[in-house]
PDB file of C-alpha atoms in Angstrom:
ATOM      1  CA  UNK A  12     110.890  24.296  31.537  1.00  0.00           C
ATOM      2  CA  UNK A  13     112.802  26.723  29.074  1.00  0.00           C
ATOM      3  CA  UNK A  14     110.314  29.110  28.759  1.00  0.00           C
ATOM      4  CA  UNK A  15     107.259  30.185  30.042  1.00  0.00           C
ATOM      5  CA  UNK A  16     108.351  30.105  33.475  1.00  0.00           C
ATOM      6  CA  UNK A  17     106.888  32.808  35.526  1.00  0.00           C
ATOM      7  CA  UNK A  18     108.750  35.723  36.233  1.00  0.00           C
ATOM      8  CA  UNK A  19     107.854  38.319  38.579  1.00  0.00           C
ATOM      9  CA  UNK A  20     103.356  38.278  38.625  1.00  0.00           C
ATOM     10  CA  UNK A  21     102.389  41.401  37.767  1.00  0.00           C
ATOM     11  CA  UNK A  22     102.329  44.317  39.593  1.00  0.00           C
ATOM     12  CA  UNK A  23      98.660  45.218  40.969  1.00  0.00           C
ATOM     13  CA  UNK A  24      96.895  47.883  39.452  1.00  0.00           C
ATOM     14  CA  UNK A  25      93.626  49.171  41.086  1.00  0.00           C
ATOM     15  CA  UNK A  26      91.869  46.692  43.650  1.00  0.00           C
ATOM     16  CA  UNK A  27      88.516  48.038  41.676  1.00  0.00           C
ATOM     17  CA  UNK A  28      86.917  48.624  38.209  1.00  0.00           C
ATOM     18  CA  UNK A  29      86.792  52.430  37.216  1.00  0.00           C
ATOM     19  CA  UNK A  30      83.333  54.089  37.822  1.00  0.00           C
ATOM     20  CA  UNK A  31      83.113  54.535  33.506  1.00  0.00           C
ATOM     21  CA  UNK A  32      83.491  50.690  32.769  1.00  0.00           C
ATOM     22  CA  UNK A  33      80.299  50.261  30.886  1.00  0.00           C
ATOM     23  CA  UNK A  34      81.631  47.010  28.878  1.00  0.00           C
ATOM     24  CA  UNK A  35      83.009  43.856  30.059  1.00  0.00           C
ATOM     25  CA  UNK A  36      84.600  41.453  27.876  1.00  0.00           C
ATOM     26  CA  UNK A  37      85.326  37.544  28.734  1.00  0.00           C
ATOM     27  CA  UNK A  38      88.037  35.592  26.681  1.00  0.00           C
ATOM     28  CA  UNK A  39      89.322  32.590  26.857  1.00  0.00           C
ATOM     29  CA  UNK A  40      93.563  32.076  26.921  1.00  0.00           C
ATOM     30  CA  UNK A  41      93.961  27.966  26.293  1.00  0.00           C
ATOM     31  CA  UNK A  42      96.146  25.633  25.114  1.00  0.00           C
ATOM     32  CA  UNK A  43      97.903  21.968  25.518  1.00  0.00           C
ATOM     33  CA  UNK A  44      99.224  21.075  28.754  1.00  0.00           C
ATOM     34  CA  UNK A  45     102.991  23.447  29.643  1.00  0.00           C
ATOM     35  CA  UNK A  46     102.393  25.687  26.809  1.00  0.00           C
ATOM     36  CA  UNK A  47     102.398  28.818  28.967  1.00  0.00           C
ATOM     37  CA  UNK A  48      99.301  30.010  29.534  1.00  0.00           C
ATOM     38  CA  UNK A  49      99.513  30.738  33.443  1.00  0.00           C
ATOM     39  CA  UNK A  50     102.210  32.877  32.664  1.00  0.00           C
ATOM     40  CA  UNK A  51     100.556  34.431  29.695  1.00  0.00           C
ATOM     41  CA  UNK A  52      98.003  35.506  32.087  1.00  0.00           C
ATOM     42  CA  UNK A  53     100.318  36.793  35.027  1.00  0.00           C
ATOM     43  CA  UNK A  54     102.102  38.652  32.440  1.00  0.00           C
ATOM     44  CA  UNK A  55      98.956  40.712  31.056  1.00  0.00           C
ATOM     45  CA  UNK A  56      96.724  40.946  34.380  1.00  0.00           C
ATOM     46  CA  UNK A  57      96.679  44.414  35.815  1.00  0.00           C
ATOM     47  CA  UNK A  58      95.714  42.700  39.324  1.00  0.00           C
ATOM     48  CA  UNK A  59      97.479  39.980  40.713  1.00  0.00           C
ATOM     49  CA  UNK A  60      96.298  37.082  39.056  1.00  0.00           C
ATOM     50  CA  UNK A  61      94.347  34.344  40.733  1.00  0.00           C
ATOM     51  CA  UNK A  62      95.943  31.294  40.043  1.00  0.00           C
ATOM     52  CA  UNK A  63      94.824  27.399  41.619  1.00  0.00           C
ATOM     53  CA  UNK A  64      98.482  25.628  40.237  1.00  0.00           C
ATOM     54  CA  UNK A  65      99.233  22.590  42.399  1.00  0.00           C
ATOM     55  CA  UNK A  66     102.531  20.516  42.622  1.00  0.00           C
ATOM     56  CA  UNK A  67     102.276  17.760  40.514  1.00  0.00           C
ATOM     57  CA  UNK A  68     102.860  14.143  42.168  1.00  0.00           C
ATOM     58  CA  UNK A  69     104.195  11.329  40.448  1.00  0.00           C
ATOM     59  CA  UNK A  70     101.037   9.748  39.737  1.00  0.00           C
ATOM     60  CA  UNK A  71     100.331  12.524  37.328  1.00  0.00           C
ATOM     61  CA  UNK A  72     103.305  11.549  35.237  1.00  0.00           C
ATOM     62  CA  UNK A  73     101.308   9.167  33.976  1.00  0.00           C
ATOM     63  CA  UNK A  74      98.817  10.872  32.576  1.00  0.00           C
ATOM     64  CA  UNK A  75     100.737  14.259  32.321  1.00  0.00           C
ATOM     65  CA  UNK A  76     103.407  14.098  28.825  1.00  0.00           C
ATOM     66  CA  UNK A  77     106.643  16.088  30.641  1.00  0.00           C
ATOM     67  CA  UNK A  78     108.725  15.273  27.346  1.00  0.00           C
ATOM     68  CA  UNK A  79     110.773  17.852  26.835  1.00  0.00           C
ATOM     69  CA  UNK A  80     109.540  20.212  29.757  1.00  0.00           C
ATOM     70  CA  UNK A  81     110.715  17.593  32.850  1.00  0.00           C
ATOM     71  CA  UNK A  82     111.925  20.880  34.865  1.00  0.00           C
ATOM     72  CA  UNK A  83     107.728  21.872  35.321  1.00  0.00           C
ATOM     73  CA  UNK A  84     106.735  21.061  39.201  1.00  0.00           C
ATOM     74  CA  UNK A  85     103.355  22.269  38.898  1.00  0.00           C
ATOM     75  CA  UNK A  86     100.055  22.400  36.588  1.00  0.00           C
ATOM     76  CA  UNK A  87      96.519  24.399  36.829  1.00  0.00           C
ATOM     77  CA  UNK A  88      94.181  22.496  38.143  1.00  0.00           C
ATOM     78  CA  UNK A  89      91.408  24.859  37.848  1.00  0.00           C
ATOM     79  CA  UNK A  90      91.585  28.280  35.999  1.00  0.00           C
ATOM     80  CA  UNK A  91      94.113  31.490  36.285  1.00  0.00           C
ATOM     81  CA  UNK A  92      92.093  34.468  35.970  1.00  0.00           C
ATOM     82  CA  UNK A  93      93.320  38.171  35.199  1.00  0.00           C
ATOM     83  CA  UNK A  94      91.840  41.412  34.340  1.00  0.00           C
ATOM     84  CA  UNK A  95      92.944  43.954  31.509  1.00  0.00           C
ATOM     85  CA  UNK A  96      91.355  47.786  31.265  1.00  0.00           C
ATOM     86  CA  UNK A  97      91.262  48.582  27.677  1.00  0.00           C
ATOM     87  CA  UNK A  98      89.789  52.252  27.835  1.00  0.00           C
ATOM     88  CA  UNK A  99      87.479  53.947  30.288  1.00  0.00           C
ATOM     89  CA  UNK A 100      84.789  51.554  29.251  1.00  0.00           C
ATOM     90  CA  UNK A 101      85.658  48.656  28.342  1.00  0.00           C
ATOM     91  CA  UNK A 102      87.294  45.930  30.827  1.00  0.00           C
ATOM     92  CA  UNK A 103      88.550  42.566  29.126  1.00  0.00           C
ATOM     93  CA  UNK A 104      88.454  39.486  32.324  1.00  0.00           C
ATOM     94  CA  UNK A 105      91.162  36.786  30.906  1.00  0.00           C
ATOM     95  CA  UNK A 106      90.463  33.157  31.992  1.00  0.00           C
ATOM     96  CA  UNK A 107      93.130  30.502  31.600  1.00  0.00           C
ATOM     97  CA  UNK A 108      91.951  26.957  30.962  1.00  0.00           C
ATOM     98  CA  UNK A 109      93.931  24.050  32.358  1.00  0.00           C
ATOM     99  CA  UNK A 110      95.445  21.656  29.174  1.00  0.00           C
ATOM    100  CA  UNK A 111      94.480  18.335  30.360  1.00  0.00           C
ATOM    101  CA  UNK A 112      92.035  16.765  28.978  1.00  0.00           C
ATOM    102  CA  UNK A 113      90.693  15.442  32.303  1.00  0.00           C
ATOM    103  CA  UNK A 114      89.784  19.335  32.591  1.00  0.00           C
ATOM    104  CA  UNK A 115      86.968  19.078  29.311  1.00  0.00           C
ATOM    105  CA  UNK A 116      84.302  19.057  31.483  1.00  0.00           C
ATOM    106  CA  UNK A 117      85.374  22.541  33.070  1.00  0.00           C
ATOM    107  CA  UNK A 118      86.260  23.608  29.546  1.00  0.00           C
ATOM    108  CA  UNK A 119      82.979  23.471  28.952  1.00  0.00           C
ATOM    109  CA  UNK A 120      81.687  25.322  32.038  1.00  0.00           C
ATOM    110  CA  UNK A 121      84.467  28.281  30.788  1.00  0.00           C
ATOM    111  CA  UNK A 122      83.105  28.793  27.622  1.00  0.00           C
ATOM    112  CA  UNK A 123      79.402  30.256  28.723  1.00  0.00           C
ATOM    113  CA  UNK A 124      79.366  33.679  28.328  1.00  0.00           C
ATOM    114  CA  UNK A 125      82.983  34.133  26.223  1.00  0.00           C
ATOM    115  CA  UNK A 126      83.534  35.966  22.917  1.00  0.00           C
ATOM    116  CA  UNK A 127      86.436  34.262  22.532  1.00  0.00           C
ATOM    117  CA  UNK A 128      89.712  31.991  23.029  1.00  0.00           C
ATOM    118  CA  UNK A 129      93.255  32.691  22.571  1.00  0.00           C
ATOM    119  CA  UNK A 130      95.105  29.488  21.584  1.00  0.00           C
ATOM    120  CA  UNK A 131      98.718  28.929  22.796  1.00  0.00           C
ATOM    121  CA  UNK A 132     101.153  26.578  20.565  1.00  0.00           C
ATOM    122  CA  UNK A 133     104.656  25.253  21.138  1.00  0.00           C
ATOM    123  CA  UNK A 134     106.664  24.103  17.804  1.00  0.00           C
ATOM    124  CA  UNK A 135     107.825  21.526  19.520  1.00  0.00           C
ATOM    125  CA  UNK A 136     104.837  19.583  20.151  1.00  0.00           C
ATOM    126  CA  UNK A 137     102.202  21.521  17.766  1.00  0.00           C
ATOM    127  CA  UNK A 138     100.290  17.780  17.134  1.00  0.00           C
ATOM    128  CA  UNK A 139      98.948  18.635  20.967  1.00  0.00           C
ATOM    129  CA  UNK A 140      97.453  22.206  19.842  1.00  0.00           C
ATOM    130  CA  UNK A 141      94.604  19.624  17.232  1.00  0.00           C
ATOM    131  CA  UNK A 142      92.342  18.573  20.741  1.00  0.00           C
ATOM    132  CA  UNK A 143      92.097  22.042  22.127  1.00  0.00           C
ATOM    133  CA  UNK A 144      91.138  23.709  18.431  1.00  0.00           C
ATOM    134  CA  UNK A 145      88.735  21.107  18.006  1.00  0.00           C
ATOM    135  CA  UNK A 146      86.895  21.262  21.339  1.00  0.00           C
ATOM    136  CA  UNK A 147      86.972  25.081  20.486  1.00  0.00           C
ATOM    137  CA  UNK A 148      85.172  24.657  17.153  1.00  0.00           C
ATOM    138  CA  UNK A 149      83.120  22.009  18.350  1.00  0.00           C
ATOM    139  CA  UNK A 150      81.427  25.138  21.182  1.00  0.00           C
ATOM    140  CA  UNK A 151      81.099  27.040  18.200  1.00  0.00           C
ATOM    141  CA  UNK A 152      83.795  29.807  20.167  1.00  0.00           C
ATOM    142  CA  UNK A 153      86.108  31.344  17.609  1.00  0.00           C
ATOM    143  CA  UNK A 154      89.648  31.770  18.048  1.00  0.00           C
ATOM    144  CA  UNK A 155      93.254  33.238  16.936  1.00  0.00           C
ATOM    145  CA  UNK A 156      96.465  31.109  17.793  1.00  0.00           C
ATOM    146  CA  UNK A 157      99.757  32.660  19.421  1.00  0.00           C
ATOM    147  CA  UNK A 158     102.973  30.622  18.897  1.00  0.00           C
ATOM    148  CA  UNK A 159     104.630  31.094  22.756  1.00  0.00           C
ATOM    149  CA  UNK A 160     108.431  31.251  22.498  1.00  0.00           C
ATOM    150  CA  UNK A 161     110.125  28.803  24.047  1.00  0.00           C
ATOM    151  CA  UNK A 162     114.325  28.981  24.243  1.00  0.00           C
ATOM    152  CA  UNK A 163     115.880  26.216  21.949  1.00  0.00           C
ATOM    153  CA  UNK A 164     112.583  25.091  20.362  1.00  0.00           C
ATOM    154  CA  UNK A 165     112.394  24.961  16.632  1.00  0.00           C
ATOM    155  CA  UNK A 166     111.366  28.599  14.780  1.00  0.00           C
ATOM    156  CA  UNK A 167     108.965  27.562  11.414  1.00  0.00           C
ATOM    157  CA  UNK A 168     107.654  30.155   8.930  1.00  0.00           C
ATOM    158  CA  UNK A 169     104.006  31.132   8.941  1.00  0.00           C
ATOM    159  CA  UNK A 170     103.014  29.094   6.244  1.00  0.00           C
ATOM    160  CA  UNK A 171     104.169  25.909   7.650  1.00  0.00           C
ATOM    161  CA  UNK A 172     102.359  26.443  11.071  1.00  0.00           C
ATOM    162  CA  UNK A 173      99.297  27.316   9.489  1.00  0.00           C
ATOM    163  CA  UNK A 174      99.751  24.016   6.991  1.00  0.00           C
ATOM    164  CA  UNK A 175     100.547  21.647  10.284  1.00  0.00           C
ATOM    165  CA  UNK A 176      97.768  23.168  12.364  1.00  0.00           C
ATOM    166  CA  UNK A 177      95.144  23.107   9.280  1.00  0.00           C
ATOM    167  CA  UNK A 178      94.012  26.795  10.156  1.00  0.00           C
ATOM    168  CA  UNK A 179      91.648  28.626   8.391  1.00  0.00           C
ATOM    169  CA  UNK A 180      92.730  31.403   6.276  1.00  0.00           C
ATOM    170  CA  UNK A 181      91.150  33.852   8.600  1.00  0.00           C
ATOM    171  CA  UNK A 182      92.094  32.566  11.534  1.00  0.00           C
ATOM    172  CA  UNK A 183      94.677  34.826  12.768  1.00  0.00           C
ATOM    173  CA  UNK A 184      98.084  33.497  13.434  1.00  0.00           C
ATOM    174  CA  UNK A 185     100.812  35.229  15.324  1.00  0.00           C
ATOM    175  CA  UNK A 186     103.686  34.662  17.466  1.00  0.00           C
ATOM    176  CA  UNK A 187     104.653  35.639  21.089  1.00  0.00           C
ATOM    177  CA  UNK A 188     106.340  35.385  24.673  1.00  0.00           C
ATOM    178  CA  UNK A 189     104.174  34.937  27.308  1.00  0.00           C
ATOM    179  CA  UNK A 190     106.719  35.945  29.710  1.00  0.00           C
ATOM    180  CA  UNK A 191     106.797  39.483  28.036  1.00  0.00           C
ATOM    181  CA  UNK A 192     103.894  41.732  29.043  1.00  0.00           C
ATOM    182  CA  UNK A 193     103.722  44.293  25.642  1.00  0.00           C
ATOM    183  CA  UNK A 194     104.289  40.899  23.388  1.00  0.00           C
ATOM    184  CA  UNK A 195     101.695  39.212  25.326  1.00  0.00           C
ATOM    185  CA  UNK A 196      99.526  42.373  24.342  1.00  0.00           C
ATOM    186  CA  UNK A 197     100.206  41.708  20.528  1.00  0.00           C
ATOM    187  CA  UNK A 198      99.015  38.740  20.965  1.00  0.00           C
ATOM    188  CA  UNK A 199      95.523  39.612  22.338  1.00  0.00           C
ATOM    189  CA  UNK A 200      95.261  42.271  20.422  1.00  0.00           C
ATOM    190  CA  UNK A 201      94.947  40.287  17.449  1.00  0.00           C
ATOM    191  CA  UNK A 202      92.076  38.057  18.931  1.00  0.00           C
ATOM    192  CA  UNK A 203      90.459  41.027  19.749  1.00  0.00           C
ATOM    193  CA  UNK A 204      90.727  42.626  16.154  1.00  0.00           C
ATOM    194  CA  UNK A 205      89.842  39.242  14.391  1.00  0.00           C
ATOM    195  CA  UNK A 206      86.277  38.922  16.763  1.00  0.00           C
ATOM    196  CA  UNK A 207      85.575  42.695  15.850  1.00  0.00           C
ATOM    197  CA  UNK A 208      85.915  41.497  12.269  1.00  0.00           C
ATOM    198  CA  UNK A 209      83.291  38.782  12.958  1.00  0.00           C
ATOM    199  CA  UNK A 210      81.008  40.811  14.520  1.00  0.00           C
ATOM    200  CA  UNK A 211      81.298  43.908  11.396  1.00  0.00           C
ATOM    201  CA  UNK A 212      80.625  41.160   8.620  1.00  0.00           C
ATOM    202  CA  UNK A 213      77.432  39.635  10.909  1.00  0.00           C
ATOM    203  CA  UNK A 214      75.927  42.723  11.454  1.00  0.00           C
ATOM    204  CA  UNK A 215      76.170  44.193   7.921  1.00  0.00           C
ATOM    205  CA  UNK A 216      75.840  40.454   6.260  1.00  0.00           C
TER     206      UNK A 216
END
């Protein structure tokens, strides 16, 4: 694959929370199958990321669409999981869904107890990003959506994502590279901002 390949994980940061984390926040980093989100992960996690990727046989490409990404040898078959420290209180756990659909079930599981999900796209298959935004609204779990560069795949404006993926006006819409740790950042940042929105209008609706 272009893009999204792993680089380096990254490095660990303490083993343990910090005695003042009062607040712990679970969100959700998903997306179609190859889009990047094991690497989004790896880039962000201040601990070395758990990660349960497997090689994939050839009796997965049957099921698994490798057009256009035929260099990827392996695929989640599980979760990646990461940790971020915000501030002295607050703690945000990442978990990485896998893409297939196979994986609903454990989709499902994921969801319990998150605020929300980060949704990775790829302009060059963004007709794959429709059954992961649906599932999403069908658990009622809000989202943003993060465009993940990939080298040699096609750049769109704004407008024209948001058109082709039918997002709300409010649903925040940004771009990124998940190999890139501060762009990464930008990224959750503006899921983060977006749920804080949700919760100000609830509590003063």
């Amino acid at each position: 694959m272009d893009s999204a390949l792993a680089s380096e994980p990254a490095p660990d940061g303490d083993l343990y929370l910090r005695r003042t984390v009062s607040t712990a926040a679970k969100l959700l980093v998903v997306g179609h199958f190859a889009v990047g989100k094991t690497t989004f992960v790896g880039s962000l996690s201040e601990i070395r990321p758990l990660r349960t990727e497997e090689t994939m046989t050839q009796a997965g490409a049957s099921v698994d669409d490798l057009a256009g990404i035929e260099g990827k040898t392996t695929t989640t078959v599980a979760m990646d999981f990461g940790r971020l420290t915000l501030s002295d209180s607050l703690v945000l756990y990442l978990f990485g869904a896998p893409g297939q659909q196979r994986f609903t079930r454990l989709w499902q599981d994921m969801t319990h107890g998150a605020l929300g999900a980060l949704v990775l796209a790829d302009t060059r298959r963004l007709e794959q990003s429709f059954d992961v935004m649906g599932l999403l609204e069908e658990l009622g779990l809000p989202y943003a959506v993060a465009v993940n560069h990939f080298d040699g795949a096609p750049v769109y404006p704004e407008e024209e994502i948001r058109e082709a993926l039918d997002l709300l006006p409010e649903t925040p819409l940004v771009t990124c590279d998940a190999r890139d740790r501060v762009s990464s950042t930008r990224a959750l940042i503006s899921l983060v901002e977006y749920l804080q929105r949700r919760t100000a209008v609830r509590e003063h609706a």
